[in-house]
mmCIF file of C-alpha atoms in Angstrom:
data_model
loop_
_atom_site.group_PDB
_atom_site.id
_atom_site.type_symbol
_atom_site.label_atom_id
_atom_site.label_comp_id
_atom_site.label_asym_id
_atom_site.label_seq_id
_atom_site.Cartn_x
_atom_site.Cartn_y
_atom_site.Cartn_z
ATOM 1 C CA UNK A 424 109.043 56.381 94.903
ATOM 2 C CA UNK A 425 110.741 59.330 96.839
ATOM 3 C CA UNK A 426 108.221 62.667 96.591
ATOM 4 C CA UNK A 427 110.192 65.255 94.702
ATOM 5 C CA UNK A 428 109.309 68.451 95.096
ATOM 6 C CA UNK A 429 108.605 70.674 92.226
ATOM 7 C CA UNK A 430 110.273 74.615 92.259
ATOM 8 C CA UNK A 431 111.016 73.646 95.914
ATOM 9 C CA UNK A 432 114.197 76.504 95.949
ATOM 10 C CA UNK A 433 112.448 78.730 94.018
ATOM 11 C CA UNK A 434 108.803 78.521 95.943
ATOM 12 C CA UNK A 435 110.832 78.569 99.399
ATOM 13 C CA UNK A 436 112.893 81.718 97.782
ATOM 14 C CA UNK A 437 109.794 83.536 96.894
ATOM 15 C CA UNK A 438 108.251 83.245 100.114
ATOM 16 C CA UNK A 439 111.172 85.596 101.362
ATOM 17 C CA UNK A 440 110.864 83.885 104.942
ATOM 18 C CA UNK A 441 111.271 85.461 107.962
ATOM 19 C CA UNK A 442 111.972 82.817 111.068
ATOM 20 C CA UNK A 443 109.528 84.323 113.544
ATOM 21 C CA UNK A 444 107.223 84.479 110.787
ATOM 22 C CA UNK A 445 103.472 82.005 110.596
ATOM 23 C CA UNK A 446 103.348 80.180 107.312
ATOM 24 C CA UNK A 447 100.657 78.367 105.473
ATOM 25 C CA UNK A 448 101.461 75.434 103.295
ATOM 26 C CA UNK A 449 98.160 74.255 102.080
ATOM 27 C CA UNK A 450 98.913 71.309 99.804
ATOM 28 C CA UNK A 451 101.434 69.638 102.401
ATOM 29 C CA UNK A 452 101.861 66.371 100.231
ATOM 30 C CA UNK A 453 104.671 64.513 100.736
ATOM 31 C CA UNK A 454 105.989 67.314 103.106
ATOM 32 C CA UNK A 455 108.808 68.729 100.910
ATOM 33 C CA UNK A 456 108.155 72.088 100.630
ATOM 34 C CA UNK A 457 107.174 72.669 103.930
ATOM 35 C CA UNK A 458 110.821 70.944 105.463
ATOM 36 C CA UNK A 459 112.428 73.332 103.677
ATOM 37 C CA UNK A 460 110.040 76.376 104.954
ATOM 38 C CA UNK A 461 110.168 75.157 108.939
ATOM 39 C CA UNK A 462 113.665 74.862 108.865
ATOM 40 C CA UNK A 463 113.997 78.257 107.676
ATOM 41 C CA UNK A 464 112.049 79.060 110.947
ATOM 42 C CA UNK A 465 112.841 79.551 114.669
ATOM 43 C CA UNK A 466 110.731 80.755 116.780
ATOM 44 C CA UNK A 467 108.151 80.951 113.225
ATOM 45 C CA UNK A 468 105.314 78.494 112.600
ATOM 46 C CA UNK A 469 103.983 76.483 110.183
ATOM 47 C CA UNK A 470 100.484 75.182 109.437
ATOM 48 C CA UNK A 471 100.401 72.686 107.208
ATOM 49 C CA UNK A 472 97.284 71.443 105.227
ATOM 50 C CA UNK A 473 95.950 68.014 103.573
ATOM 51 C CA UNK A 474 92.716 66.438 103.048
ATOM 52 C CA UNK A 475 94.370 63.006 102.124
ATOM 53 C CA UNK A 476 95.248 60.994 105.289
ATOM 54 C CA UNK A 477 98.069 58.782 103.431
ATOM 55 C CA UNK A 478 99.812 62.402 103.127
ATOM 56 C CA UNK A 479 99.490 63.283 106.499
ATOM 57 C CA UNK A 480 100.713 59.793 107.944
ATOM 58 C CA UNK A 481 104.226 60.044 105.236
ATOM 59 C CA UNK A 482 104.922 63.788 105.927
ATOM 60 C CA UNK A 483 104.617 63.926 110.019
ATOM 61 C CA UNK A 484 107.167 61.117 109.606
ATOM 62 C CA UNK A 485 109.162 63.363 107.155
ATOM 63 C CA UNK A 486 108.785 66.355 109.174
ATOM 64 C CA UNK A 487 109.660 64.813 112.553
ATOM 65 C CA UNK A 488 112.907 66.955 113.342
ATOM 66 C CA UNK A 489 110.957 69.806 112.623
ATOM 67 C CA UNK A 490 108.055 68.973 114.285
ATOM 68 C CA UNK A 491 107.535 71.392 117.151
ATOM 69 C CA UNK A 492 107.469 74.319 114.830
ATOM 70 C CA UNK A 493 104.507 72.156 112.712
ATOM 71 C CA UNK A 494 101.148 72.186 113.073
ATOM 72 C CA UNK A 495 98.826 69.558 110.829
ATOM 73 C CA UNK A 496 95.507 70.082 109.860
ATOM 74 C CA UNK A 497 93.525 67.262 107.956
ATOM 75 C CA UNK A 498 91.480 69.397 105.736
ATOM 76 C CA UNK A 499 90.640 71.498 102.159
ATOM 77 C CA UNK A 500 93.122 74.689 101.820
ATOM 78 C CA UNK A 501 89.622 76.511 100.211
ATOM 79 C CA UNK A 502 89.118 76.205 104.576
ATOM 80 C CA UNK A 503 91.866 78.351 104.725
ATOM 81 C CA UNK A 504 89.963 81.632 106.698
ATOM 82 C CA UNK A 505 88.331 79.251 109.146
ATOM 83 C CA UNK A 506 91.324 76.820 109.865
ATOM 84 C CA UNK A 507 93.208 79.864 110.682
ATOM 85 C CA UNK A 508 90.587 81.072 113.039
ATOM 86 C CA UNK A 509 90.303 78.108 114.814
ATOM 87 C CA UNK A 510 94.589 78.266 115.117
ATOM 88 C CA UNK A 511 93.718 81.678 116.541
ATOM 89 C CA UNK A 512 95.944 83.248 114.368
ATOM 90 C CA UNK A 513 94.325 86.635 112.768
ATOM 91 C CA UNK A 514 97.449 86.954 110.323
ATOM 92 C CA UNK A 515 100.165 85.138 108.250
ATOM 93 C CA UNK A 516 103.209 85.542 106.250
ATOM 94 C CA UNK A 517 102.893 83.230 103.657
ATOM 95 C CA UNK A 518 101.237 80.724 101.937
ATOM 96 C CA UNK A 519 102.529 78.198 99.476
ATOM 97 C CA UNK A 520 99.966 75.769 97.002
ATOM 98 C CA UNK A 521 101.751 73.340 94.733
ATOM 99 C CA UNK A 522 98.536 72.288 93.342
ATOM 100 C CA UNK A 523 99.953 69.288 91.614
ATOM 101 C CA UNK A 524 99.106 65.395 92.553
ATOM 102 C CA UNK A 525 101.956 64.275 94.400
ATOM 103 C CA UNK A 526 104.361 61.535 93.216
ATOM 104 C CA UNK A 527 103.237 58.738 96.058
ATOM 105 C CA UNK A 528 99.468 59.418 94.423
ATOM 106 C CA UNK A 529 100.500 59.092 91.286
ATOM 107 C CA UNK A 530 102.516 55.909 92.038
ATOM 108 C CA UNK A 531 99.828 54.527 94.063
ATOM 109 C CA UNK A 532 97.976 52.158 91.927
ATOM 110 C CA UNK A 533 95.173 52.185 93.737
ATOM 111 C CA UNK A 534 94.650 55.831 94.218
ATOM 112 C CA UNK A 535 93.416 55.501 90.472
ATOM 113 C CA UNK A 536 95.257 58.733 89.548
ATOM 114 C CA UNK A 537 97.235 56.910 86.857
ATOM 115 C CA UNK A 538 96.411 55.589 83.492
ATOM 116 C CA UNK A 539 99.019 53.041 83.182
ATOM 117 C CA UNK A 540 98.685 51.228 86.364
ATOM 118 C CA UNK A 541 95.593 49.169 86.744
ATOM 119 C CA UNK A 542 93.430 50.148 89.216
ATOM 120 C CA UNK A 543 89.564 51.173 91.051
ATOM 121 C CA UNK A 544 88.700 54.321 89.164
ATOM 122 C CA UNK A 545 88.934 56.627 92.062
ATOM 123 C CA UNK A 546 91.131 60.062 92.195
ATOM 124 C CA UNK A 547 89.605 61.252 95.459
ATOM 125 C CA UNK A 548 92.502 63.061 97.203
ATOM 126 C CA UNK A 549 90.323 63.133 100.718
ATOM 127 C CA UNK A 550 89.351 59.142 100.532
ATOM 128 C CA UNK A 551 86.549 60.070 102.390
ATOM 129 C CA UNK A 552 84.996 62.226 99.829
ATOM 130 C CA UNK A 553 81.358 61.044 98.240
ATOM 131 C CA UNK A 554 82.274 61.011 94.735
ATOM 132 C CA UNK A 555 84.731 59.115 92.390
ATOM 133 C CA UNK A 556 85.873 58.813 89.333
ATOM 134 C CA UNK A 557 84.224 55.647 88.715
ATOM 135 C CA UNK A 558 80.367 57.814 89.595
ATOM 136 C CA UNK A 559 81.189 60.184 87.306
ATOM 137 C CA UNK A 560 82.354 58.161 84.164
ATOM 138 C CA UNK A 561 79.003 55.704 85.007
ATOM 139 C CA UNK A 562 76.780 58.088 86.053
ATOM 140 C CA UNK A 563 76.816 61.459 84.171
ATOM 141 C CA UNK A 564 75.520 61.650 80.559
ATOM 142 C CA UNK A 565 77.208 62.262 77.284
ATOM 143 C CA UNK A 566 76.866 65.962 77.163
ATOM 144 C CA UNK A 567 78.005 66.296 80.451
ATOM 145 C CA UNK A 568 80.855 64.135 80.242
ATOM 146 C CA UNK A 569 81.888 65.927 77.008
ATOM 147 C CA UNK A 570 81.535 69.595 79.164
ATOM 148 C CA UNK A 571 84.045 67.607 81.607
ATOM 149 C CA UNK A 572 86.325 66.755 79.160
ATOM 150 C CA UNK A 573 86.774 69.650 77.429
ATOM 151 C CA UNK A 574 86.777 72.093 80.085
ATOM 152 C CA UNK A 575 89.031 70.712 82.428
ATOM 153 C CA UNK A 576 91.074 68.950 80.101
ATOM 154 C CA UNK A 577 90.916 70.822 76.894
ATOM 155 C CA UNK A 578 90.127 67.838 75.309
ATOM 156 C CA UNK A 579 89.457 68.219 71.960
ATOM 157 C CA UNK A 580 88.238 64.929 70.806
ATOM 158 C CA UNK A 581 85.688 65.392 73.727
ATOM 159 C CA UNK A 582 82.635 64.629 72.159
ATOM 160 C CA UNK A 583 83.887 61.196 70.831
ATOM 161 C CA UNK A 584 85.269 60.442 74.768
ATOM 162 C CA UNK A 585 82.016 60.781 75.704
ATOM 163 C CA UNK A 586 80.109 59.038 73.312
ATOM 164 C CA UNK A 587 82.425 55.958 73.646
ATOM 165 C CA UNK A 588 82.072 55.637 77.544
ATOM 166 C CA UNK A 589 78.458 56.055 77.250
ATOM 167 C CA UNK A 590 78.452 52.924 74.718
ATOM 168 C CA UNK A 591 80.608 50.943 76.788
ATOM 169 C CA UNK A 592 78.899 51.816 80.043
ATOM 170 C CA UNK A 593 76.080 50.252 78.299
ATOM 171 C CA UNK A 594 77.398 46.758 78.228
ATOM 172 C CA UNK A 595 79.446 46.862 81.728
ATOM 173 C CA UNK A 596 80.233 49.446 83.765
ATOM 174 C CA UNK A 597 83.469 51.216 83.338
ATOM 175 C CA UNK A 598 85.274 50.068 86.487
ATOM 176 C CA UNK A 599 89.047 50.741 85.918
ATOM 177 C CA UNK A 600 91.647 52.868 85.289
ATOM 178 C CA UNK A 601 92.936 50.859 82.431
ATOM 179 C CA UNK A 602 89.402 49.987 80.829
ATOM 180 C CA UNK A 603 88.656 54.060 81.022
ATOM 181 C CA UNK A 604 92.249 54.543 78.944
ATOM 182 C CA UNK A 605 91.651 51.431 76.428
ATOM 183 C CA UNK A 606 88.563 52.983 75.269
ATOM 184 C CA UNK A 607 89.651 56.786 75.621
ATOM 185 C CA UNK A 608 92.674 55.693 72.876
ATOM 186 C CA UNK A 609 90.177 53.250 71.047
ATOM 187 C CA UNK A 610 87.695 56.617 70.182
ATOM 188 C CA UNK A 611 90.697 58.811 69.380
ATOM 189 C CA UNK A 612 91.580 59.344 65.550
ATOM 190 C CA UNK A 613 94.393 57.308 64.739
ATOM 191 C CA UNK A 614 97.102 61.256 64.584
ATOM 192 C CA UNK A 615 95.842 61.784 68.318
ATOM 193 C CA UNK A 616 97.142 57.951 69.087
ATOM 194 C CA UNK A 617 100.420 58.773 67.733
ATOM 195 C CA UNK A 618 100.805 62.078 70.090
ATOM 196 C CA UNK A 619 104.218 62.336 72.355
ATOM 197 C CA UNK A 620 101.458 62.208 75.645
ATOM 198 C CA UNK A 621 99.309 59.076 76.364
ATOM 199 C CA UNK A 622 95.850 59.863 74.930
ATOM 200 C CA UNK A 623 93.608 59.492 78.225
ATOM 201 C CA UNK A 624 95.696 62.201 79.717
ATOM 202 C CA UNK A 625 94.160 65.033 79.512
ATOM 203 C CA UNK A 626 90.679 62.921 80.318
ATOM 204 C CA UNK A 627 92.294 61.530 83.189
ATOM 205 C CA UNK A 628 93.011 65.497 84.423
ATOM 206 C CA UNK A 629 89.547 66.540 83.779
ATOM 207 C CA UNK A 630 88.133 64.118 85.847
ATOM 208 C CA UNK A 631 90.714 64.328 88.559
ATOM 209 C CA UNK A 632 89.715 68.396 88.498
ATOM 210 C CA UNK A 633 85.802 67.116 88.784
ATOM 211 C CA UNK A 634 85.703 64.982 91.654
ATOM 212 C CA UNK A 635 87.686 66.927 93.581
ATOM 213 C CA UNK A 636 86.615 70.727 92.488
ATOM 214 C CA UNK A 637 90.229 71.836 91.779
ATOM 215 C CA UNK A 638 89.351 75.007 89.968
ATOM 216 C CA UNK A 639 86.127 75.665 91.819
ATOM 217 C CA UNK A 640 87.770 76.191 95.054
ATOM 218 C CA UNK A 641 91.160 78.290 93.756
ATOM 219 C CA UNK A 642 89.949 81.501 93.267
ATOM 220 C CA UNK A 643 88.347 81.891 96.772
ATOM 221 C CA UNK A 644 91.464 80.389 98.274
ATOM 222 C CA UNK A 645 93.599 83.259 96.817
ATOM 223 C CA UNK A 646 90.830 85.924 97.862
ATOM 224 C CA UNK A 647 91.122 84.118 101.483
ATOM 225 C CA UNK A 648 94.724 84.398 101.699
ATOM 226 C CA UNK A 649 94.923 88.265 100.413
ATOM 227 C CA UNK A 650 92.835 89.038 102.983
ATOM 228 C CA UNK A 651 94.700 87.134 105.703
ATOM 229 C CA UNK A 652 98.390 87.489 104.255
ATOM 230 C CA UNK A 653 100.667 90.378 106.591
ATOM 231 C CA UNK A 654 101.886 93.676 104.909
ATOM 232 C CA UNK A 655 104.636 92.042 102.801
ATOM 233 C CA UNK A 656 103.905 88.378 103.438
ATOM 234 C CA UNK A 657 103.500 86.816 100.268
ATOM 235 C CA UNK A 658 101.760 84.007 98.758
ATOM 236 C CA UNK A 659 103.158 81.388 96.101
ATOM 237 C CA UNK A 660 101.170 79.049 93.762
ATOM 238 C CA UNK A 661 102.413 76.568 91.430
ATOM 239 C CA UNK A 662 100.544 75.164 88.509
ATOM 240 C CA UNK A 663 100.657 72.426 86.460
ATOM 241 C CA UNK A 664 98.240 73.193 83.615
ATOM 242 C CA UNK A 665 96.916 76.400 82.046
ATOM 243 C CA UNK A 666 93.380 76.597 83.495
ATOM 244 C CA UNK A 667 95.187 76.572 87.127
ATOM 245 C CA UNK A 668 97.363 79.207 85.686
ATOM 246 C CA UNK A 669 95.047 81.252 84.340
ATOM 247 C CA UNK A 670 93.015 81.419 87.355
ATOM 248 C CA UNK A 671 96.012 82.416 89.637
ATOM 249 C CA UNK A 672 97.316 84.677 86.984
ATOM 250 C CA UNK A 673 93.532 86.769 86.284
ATOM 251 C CA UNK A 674 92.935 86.943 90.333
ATOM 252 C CA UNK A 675 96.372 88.056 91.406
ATOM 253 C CA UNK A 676 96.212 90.310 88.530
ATOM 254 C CA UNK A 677 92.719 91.845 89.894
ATOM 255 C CA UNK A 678 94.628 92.039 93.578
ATOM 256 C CA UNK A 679 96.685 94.267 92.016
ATOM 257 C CA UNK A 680 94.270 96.782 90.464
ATOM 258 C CA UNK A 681 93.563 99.720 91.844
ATOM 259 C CA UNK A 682 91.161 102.385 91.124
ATOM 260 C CA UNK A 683 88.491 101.509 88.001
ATOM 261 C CA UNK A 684 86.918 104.710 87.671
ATOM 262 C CA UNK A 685 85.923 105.702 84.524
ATOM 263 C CA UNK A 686 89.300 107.553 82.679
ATOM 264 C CA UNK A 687 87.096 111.206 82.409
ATOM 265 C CA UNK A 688 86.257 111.307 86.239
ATOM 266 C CA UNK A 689 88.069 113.549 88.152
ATOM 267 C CA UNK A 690 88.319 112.041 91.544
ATOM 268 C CA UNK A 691 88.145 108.076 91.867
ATOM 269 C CA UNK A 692 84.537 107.281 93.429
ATOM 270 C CA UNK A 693 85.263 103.515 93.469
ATOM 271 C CA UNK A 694 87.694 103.617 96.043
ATOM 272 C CA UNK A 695 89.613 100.252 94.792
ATOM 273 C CA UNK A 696 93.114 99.909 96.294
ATOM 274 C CA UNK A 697 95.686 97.456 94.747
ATOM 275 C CA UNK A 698 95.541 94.913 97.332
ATOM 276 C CA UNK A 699 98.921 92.759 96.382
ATOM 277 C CA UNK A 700 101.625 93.320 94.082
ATOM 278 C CA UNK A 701 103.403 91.196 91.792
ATOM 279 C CA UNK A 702 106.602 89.663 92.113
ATOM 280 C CA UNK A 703 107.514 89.143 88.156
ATOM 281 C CA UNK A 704 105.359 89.850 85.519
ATOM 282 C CA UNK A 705 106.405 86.205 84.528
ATOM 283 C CA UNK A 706 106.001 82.681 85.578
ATOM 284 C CA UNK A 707 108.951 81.020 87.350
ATOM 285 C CA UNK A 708 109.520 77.063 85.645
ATOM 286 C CA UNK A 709 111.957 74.374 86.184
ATOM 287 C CA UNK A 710 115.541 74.794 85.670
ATOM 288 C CA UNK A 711 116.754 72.049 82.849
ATOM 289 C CA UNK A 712 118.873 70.525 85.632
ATOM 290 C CA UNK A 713 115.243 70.097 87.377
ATOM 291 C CA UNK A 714 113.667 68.894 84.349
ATOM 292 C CA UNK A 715 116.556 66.286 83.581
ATOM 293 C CA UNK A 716 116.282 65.387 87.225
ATOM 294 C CA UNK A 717 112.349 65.598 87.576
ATOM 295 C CA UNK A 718 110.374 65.274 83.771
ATOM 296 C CA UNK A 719 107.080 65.691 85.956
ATOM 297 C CA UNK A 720 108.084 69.490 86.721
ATOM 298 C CA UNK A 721 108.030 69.822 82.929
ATOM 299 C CA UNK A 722 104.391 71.890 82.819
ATOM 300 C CA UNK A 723 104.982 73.658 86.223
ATOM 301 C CA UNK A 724 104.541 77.145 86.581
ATOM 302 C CA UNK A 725 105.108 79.612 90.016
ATOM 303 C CA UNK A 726 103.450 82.973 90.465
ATOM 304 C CA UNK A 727 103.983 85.312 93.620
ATOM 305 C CA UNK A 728 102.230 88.183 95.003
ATOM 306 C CA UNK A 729 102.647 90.055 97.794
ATOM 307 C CA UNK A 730 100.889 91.935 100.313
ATOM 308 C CA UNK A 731 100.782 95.713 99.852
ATOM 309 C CA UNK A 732 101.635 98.142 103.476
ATOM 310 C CA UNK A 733 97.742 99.455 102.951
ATOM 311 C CA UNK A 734 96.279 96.404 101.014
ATOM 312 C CA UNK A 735 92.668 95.207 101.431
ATOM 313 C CA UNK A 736 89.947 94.208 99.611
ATOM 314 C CA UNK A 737 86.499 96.475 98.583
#
């Protein structure tokens, strides 16, 4: 299946590029997004980032006309500071995350992304990476399972996930993708079966978030960028479920604070500067031509900040 990228005029609109401009897009993917930023560049650059090799291999291939104005880098976008100071490059003017799995992962069977396709329990996005799926569903216990389940996926039914695996577990290990949904629907009461979404979803999410630190890794990311970003470059995150979106929403909304002194002092002693502002108070999402075209976009959400002339952070 062809990788469709989510937003993809409104992220590249947001960015407000300039073509001499450097540009970060740190979850390359399937290379959409950043076609559409390097051929909005000409004498610009962009550095593009992925962990997952099968990414890199499809989007040099995708990127190919463009490819002298592209630089890849196999690694984590929470690198972001030290990747750009091995590029030598002390400042950029954007930075794009789409933090969602891309459509050839999903579609991969044996990724192990999907619950509907039978497969290894996996969901590593950097295949080299020492922990799967499979380790965590074996290997943790109940009441950390449960923590998993409901944190990451706001799983309410949580507790009876995780009491299920840990009986199965005890018979067999839990080995695929398909056994892990079978019994997530099997412990579900019989309303929660009958929801619009498939019932391992949001367990398949919370794991996905576990093994490869998804939320752990976002707020420093954002902190990274601020700090590297060019008065008025701008960064641009899309999110596909609230806990992503609340983190990008609560940290560009501290980048933007200024002074927190006390209402009654007189003179600010803190010295806090707003470091970004925000472009919209709101969350851009998918057109309903993009949804009709794209049902995955349904849950996506875009937020944009931008640098500030005298921005830093205290």
């Amino acid at each position: 299946m062809t990788h469709v990228p989510v937003l993809l005029h409104e992220a590249v609109a947001a960015l407000d590029i300039k073509p001499q401009g450097v540009y970060v897009d740190g979850t390359m993917g399937g290379g959409g997004h950043s076609l559409a930023i390097a051929q909005r560049l000409t004498t610009g650059r962009l550095i593009c980032i992925d962990k997952d090799d099968y990414a890199h291999a499809r989007a040099r291939e995708r990127l190919a006309p463009v490819a002298q104005r592209v630089s890849f880098v196999k690694d984590d976008f929470c690198n972001l500071a030290a990747i750009l100071d091995r590029l030598g490059l002390p400042a950029i003017d954007g930075l794009l995350l789409d933090l969602g799995v891309s459509s050839f992962q999903l579609d991969d069977a044996a990724r192990g992304f999907s619950y509907t396709k039978e497969a290894p329990l996996d969901m590593r996005m950097d295949r080299s990476g020492p922990v799967t799926a499979g380790d965590i569903v074996n290997g943790r216990d109940e009441r950390e399972l449960a923590d998993i389940l409901f944190r990451y996926g706001e799983e309410r039914h949580a507790r009876r996930i995780a009491a299920a695996i840990v009986r199965h577990r005890q018979e067999r290990p839990i080995e695929t993708t398909t056994q892990l949904a079978d019994i997530v629907a099997q412990a579900m009461p019989a309303a929660a079966r009958r929801e619009a979404q498939h019932p391992a979803r949001r367990t398949f999410q919370a794991l996905r978030i576990e093994v490869n630190n998804e939320l752990g890794i976002l707020e420093k990311t954002l902190r990274d960028a601020a700090d590297r970003l060019a008065p008025g470059g701008r960064m641009a995150v899309i999110t596909f479920h609230s806990l992503e979106d609340r983190i990008v929403k609560e940290t560009f909304a501290s980048l933007a604070q200024g002074c927190t002194c006390p209402k009654d002092f007189p003179v600010c002693v803190c010295g806090k500067r707003p470091v970004v502002k925000l472009v919209g108070r709101k969350p851009v999402t998918p057109s309903e031509q993009e949804l009709e075209q794209n049902p995955r976009s349904r849950s996506a959400r875009l937020r944009v900040a931008e640098k500030l002339l005298d921005g830093r952070q205290t």
